[in-house]
Short mmCIF file of C-alpha atoms and ligand atoms in Angstrom, two decimals:
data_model
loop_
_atom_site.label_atom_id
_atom_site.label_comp_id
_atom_site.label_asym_id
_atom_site.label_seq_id
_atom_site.Cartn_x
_atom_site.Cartn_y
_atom_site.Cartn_z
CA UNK A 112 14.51 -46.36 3.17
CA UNK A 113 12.73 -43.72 5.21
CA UNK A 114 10.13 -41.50 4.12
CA UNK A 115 11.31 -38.92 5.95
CA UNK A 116 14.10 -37.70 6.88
CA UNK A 117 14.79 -38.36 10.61
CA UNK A 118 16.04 -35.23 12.31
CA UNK A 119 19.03 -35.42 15.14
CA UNK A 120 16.90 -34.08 17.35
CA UNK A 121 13.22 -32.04 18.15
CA UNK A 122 10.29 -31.48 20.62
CA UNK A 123 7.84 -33.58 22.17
CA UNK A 124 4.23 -31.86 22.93
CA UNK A 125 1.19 -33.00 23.88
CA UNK A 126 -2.38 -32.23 24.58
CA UNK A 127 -1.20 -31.01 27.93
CA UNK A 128 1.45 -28.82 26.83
CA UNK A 129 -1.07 -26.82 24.47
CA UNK A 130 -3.89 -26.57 27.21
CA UNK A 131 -1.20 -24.81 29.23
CA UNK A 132 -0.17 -22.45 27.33
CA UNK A 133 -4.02 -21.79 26.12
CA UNK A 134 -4.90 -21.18 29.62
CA UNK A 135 -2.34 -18.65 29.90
CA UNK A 136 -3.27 -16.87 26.70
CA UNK A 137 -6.67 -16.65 28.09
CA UNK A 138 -5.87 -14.84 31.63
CA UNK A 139 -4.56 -11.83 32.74
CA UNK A 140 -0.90 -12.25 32.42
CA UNK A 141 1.08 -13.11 29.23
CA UNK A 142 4.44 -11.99 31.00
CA UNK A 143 5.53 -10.87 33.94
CA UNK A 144 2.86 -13.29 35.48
CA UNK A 145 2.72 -15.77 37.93
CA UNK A 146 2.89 -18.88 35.85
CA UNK A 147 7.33 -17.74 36.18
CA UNK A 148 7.67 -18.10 39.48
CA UNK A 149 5.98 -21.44 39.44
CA UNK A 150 7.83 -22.62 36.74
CA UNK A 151 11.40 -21.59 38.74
CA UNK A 152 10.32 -23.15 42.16
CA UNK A 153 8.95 -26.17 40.12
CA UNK A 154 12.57 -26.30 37.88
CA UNK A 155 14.68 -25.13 41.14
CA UNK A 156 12.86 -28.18 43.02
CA UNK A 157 13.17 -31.01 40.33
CA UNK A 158 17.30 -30.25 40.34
CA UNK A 159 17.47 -29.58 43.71
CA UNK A 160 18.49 -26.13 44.04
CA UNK A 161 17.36 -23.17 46.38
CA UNK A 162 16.58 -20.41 43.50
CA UNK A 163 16.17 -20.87 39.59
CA UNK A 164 15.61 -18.06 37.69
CA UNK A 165 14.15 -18.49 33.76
CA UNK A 166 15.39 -16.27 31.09
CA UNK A 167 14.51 -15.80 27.22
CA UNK A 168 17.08 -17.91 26.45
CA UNK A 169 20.16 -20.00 27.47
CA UNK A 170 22.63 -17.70 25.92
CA UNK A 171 21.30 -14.89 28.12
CA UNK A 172 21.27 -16.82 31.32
CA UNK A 173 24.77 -17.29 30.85
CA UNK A 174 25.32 -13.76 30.06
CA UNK A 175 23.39 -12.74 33.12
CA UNK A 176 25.63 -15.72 34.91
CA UNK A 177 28.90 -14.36 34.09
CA UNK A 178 27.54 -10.88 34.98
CA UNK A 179 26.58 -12.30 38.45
CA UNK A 180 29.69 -13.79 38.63
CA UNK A 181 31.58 -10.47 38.61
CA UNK A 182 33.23 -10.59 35.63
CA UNK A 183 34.33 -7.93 33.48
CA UNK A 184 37.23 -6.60 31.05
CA UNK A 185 40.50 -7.76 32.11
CA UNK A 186 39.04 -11.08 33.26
CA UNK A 187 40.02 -14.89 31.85
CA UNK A 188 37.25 -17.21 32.14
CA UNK A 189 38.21 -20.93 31.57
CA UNK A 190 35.94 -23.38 28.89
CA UNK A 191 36.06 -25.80 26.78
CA UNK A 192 36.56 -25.19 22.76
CA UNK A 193 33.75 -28.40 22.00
CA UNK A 194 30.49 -26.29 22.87
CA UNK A 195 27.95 -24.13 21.34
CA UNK A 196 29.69 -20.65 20.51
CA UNK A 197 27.37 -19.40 23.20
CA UNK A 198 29.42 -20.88 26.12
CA UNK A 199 32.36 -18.60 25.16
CA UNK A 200 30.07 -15.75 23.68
CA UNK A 201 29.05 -14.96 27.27
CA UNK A 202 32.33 -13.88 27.86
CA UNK A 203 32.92 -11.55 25.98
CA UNK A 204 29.44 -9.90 26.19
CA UNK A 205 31.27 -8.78 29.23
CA UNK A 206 34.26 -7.80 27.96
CA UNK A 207 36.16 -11.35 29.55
CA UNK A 208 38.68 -13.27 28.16
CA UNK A 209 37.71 -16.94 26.82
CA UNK A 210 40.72 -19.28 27.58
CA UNK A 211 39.91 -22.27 25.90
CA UNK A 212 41.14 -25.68 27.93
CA UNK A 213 41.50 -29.03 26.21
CA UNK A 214 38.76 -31.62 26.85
CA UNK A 215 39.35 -35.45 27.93
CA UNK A 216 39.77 -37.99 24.68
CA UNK A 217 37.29 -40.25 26.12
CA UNK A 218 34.85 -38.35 27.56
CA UNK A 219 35.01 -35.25 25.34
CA UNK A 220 34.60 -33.07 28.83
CA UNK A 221 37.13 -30.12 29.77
CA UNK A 222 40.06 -32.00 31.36
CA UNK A 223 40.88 -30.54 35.01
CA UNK A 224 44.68 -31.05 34.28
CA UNK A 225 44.35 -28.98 31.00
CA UNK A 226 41.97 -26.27 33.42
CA UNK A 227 44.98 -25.84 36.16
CA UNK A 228 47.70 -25.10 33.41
CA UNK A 229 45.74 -22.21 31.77
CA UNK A 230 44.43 -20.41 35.55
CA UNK A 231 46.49 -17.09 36.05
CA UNK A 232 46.63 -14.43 38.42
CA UNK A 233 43.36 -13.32 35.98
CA UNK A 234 41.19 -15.84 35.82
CA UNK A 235 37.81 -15.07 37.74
CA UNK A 236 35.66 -18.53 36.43
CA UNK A 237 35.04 -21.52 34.81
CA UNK A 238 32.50 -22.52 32.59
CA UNK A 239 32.66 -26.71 31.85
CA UNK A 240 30.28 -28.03 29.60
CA UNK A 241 28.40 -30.97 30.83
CA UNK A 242 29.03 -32.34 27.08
CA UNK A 243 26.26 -34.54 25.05
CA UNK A 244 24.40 -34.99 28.84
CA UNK A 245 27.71 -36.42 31.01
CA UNK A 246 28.58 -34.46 33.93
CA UNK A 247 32.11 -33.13 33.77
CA UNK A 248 34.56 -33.54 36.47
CA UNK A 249 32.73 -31.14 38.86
CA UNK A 250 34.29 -32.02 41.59
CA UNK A 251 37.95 -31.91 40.55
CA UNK A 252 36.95 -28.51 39.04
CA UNK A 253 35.87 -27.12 42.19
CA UNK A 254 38.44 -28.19 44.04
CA UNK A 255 40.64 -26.06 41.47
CA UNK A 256 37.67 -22.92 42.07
CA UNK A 257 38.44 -22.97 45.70
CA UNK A 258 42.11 -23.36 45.43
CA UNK A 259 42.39 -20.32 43.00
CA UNK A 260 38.97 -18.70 44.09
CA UNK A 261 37.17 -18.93 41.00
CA UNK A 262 33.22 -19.48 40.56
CA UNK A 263 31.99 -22.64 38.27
CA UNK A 264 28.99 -21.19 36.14
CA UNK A 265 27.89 -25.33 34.89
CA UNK A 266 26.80 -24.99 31.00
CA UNK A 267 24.22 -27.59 31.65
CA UNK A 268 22.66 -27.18 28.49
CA UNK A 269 23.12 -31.09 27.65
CA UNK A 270 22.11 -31.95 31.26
CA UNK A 271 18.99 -31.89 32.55
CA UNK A 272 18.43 -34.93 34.86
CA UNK A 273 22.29 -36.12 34.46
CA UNK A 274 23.35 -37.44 37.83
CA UNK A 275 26.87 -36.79 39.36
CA UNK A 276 27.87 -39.05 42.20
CA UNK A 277 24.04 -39.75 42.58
CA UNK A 278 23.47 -36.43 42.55
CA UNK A 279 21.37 -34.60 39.74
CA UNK A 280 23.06 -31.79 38.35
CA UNK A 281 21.69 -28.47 39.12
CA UNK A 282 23.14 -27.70 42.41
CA UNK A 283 26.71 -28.77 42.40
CA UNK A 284 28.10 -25.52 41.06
CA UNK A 285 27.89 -22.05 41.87
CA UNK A 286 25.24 -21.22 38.90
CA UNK A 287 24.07 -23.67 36.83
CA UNK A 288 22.46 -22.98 33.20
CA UNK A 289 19.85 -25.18 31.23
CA UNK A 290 18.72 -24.18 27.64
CA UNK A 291 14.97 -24.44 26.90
CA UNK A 292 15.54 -25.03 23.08
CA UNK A 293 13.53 -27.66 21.30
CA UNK A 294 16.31 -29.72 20.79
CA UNK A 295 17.20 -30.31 24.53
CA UNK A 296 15.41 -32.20 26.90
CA UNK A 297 12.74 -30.14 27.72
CA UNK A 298 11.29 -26.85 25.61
CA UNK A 299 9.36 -23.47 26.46
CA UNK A 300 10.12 -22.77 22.33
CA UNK A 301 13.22 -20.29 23.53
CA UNK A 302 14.31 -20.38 26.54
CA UNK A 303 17.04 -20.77 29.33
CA UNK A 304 17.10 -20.70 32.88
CA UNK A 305 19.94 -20.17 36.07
CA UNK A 306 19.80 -22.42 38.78
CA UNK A 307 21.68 -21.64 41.92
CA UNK A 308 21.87 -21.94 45.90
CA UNK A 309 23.58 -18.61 46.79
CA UNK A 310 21.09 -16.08 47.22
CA UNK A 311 23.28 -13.05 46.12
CA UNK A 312 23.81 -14.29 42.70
CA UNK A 313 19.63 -14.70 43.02
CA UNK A 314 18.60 -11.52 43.46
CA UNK A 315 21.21 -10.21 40.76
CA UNK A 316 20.04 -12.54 38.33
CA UNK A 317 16.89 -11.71 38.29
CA UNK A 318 17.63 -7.81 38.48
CA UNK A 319 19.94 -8.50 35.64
CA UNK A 320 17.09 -10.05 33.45
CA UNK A 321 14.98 -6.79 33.77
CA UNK A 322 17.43 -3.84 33.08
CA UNK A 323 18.91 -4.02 36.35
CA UNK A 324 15.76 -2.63 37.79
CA UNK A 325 14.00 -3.81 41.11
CA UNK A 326 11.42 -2.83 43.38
CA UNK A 327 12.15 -5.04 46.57
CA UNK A 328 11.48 -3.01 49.45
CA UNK A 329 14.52 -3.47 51.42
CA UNK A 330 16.77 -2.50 48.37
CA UNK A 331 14.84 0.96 47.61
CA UNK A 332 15.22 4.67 48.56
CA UNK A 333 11.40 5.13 48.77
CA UNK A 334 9.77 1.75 49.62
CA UNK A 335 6.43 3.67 50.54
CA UNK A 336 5.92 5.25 47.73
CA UNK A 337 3.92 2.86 45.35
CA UNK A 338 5.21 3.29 41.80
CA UNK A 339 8.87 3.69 42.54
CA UNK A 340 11.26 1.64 41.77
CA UNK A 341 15.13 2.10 40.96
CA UNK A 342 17.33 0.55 38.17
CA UNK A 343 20.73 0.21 39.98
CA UNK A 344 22.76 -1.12 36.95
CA UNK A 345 23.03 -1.62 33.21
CA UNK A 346 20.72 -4.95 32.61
CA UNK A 347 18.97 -6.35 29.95
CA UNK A 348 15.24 -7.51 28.79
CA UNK A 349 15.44 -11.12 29.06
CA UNK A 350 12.50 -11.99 31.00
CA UNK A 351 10.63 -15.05 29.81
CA UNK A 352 6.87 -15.09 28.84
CA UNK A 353 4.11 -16.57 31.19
CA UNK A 354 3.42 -18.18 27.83
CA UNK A 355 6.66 -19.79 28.22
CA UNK A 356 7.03 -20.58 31.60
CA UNK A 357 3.39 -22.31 31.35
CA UNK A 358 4.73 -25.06 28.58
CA UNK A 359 7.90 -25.13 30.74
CA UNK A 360 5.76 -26.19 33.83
CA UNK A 361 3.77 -29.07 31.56
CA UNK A 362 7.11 -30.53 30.09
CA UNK A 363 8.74 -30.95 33.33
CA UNK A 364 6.22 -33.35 34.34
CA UNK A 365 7.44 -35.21 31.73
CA UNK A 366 10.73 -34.88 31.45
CA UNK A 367 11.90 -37.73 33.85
CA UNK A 368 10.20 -39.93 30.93
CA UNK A 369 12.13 -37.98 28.12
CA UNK A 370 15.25 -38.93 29.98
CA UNK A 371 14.36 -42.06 30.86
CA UNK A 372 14.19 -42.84 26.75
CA UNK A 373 17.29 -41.43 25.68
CA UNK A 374 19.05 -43.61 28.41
CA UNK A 375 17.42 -46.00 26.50
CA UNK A 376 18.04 -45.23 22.95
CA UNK A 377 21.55 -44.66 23.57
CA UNK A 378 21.82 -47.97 25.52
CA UNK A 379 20.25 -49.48 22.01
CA UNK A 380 22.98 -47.52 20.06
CA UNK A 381 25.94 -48.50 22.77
CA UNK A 382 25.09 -52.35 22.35
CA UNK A 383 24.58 -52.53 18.61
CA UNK A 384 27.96 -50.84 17.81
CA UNK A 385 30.61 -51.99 20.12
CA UNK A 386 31.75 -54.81 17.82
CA UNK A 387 32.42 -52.35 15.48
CA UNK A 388 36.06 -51.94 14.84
CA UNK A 389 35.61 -48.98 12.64
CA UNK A 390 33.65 -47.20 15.20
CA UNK A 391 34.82 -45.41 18.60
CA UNK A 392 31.51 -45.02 21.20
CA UNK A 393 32.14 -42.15 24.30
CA UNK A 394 33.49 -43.50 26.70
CA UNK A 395 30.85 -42.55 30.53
CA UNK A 396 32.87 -42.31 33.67
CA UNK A 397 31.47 -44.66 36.38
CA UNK A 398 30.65 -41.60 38.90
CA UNK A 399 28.13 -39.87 35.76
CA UNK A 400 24.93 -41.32 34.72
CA UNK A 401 24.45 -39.28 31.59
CA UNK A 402 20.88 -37.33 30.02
CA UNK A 403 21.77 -38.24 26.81
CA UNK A 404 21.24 -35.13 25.01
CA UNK A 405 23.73 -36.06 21.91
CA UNK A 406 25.00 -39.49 20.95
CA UNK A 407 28.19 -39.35 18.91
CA UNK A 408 30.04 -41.54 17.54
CA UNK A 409 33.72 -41.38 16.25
CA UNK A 410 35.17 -42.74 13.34
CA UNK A 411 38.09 -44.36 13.01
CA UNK A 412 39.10 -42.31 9.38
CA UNK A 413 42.26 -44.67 9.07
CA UNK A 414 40.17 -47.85 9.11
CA UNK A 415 37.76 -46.43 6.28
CA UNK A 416 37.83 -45.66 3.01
CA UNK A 417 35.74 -42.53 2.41
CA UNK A 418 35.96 -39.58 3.91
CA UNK A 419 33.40 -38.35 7.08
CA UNK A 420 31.97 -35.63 4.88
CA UNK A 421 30.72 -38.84 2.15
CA UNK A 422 29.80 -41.09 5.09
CA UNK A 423 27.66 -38.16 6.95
CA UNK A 424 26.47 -37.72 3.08
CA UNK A 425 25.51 -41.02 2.45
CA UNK A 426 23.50 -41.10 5.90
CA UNK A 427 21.78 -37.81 5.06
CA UNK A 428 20.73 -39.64 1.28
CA UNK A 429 19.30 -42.56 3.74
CA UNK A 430 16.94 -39.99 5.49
CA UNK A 431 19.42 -39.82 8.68
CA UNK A 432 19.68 -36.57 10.25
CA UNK A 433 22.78 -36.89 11.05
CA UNK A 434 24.99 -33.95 12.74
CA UNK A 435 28.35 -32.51 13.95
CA UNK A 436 28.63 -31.48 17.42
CA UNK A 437 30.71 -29.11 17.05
CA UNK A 438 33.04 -26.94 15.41
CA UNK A 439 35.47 -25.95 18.20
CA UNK A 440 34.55 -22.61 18.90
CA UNK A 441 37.72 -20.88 18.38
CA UNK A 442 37.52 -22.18 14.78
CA UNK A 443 35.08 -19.55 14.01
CA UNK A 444 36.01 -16.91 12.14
CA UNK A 445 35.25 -14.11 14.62
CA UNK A 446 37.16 -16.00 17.21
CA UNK A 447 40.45 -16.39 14.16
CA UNK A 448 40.12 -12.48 13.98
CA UNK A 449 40.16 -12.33 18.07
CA UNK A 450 43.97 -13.76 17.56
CA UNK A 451 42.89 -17.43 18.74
CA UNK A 452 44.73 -19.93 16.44
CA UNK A 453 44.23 -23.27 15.88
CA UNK A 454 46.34 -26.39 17.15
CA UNK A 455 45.40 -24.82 20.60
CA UNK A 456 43.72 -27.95 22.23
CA UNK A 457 44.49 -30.98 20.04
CA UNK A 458 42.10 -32.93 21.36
CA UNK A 459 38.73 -31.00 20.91
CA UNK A 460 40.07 -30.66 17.09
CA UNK A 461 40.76 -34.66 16.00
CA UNK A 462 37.46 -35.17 17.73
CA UNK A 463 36.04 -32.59 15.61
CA UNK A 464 37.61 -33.75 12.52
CA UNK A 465 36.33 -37.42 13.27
CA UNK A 466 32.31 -37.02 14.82
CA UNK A 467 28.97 -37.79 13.91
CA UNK A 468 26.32 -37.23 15.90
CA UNK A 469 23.56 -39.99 15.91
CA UNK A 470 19.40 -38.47 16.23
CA UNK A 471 18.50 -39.09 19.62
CA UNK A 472 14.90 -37.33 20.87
CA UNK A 473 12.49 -39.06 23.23
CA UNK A 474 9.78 -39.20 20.70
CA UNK A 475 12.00 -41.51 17.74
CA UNK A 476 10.25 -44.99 18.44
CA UNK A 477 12.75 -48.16 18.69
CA UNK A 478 11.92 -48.83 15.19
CA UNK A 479 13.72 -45.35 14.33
CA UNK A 480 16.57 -46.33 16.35
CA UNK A 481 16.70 -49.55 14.52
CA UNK A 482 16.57 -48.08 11.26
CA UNK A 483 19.11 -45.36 12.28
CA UNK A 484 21.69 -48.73 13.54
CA UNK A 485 20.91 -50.80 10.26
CA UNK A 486 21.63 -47.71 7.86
CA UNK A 487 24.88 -46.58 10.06
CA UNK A 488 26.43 -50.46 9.89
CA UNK A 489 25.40 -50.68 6.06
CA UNK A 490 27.17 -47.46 5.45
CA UNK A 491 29.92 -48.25 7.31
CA UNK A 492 30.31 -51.51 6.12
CA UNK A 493 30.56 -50.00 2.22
CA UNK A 494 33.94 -48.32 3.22
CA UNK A 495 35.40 -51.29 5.06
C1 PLP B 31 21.84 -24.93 23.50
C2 PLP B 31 23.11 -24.54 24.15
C3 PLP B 31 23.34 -23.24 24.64
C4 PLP B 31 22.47 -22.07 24.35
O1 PLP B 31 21.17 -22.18 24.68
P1 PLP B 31 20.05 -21.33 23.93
O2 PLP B 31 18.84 -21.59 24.76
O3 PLP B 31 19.92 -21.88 22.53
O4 PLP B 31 20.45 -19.90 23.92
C5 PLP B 31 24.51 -23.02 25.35
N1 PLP B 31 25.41 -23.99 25.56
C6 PLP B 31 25.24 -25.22 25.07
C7 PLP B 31 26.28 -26.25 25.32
C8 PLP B 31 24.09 -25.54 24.33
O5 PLP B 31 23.94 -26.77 23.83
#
């Protein structure tokens, strides 16, 4: 057994990363600096998007997305239940309706089908997930966005690098959103950031991020006058730190390498448990090459004899930071007390009831991702 208990996921700094953010600390600018802009045209660049704007976190860089996107009490916006409460959160920071849409079985991503029955004369967006690092159906969902004229705000979170019809996610939707947490594939400690190609939502974005305040010339009463500026609407203090965006700039370099050994880890996972009955692997959709943020697998309850709670137990005994990804979010009780019940999408809750998610972070060596396979088919094998 392990030492030390292997976590499902975590950071990867270096040398590099700390001389970046040292230099920062040591110049003239710990926010409002430089180093942001550098780190959005560098971020905006490695997607392939026009603008990216960073924020303090993901959660407000969907807020500031959905604000962008216009909506506003009396609003449905259209996600999936199997996400981060944040996805859905965003909503209702601006007063929106969450309508939650079933996800695929095999896939776990928001189904298009399930999307089209839920739109009403209401809805104003979608939000898919890109779930554990597979593109959803983006272009069957904007097919429906232009049919009903809705916006697609991408929850990226799980995505960085994924590639959708050999194309990296990033620039496919109207505003797409990538979380900076240590868990995902790159970190600036907190952070989040918008990438988009429509200028509009741009410049309200990053008004949006500083109270709704701006000082570009053109936009101004008194552009001559040197301290004034105006604050046209009701926005927020999300800016990130130069500290940030400085550690955000360094991990980028490496985060085509970060991706590159997830692919492989999960490729490691993929081929050392598809002989086994017991277990169901997610299924990737030949237009998607996946970033590998989660791998989960799915357990076939009937075929066992313990329950997932003693399984996920036993692995957690064995040092094996194992997960669940995640509790759909309507489960919650704030979400109960909102009136949303459960059975509502059948899908997202047997995958729930049946999930573990494996660890999966660049810096696990092979021998970790041995030791995680030899300690999952032991366990497993106990219950047979
Ligand atoms: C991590 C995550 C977020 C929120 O990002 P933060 O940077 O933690 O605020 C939103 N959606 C999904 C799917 C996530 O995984």
């Amino acid at each position: 057994m392990r030492d030390t208990l292997l976590p499902y996921g975590k950071q990867w700094l270096d040398e590099q990363d700390i001389e970046a953010v040292v230099e920062v600390l040591k110049s003239d600018y710990l926010t409002t600096g430089p180093t942001i802009e550098l780190f959005e045209k560098a971020f905006a660049s490695y997607v392939g998007a026009e603008y990216a704007i960073a924020f303090s976190n993901g959660t407000a860089a969907l807020h500031g997305a959905c604000f962008a996107a216009g909506i506003t009490k009396g609003y449905e916006v259209i996600t999936t239940p199997m996400t981060f409460a944040a996805t859905a959160n965003c909503i209702l920071y601006q007063g929106g309706t969450p309508i939650f849409a079933d996800i695929d079985k095999l896939t776990y991503n928001i189904e298009p089908m399930e999307i089209e029955r839920k739109i009403s004369k209401n809805t104003k967006a979608i939000i898919p997930v890109d779930f554990a690092g597979q593109p959803a159906k983006l272009d069957e969902i904007k097919e429906l966005a232009k049919k009903h004229n809705l916006i697609v705000i991408e929850d990226a979170a799980h995505a960085l690098g994924a590639m959708y019809k050999g194309r990296k996610v990033g620039s496919i939707s109207d505003m797409s959103m990538f979380s900076l947490h240590p868990v995902k594939h790159i970190t600036t400690g907190e952070g989040g950031i918008i990438t988009t190609n429509n200028k509009e939502y741009y410049s309200k974005l990053r008004q949006f991020r500083s109270h709704g305040i701006t000082r570009e010339k053109d936009l101004i009463k008194n552009p001559d006058e040197p301290w004034y500026y105006e604050m046209h609407f009701l926005g927020y203090n999300y800016r990130m730190t130069d500290i940030q965006a400085a550690l955000g700039i360094s991990q980028l370099k490496k985060a085509d390498k970060f991706i590159e050994l997830r692919r492989n880890y999960a490729a490691m996972y993929k081929e050392a448990f598809t002989d086994i009955e017991q277990l169901i692997l997610p299924t990737q959709n030949r237009d998607t090459n996946s970033s590998w943020h989660l791998f989960i697998i799915q357990l076939r309850l009937e075929q066992l004899s313990a329950s997932r709670k003693q399984i996920i137990q036993d692995l957690l005994d064995n040092k094996i930071g194992v997960n669940v990804h995640y509790i759909p979010v309507y489960y919650h009780p704030y979400y109960q007390e909102l009136g949303y019940t459960k059975g509502l999408c059948p899908n997202a809750e047997a995958l729930y009831a049946s999930t573990i998610t494996l660890p999966l972070f660049p810096k696990m060596t092979t021998l970790d991702v041995k030791n995680v396979i030899e300690t999952v088919k032991k366990t497993i094998k106990n219950y047979v």
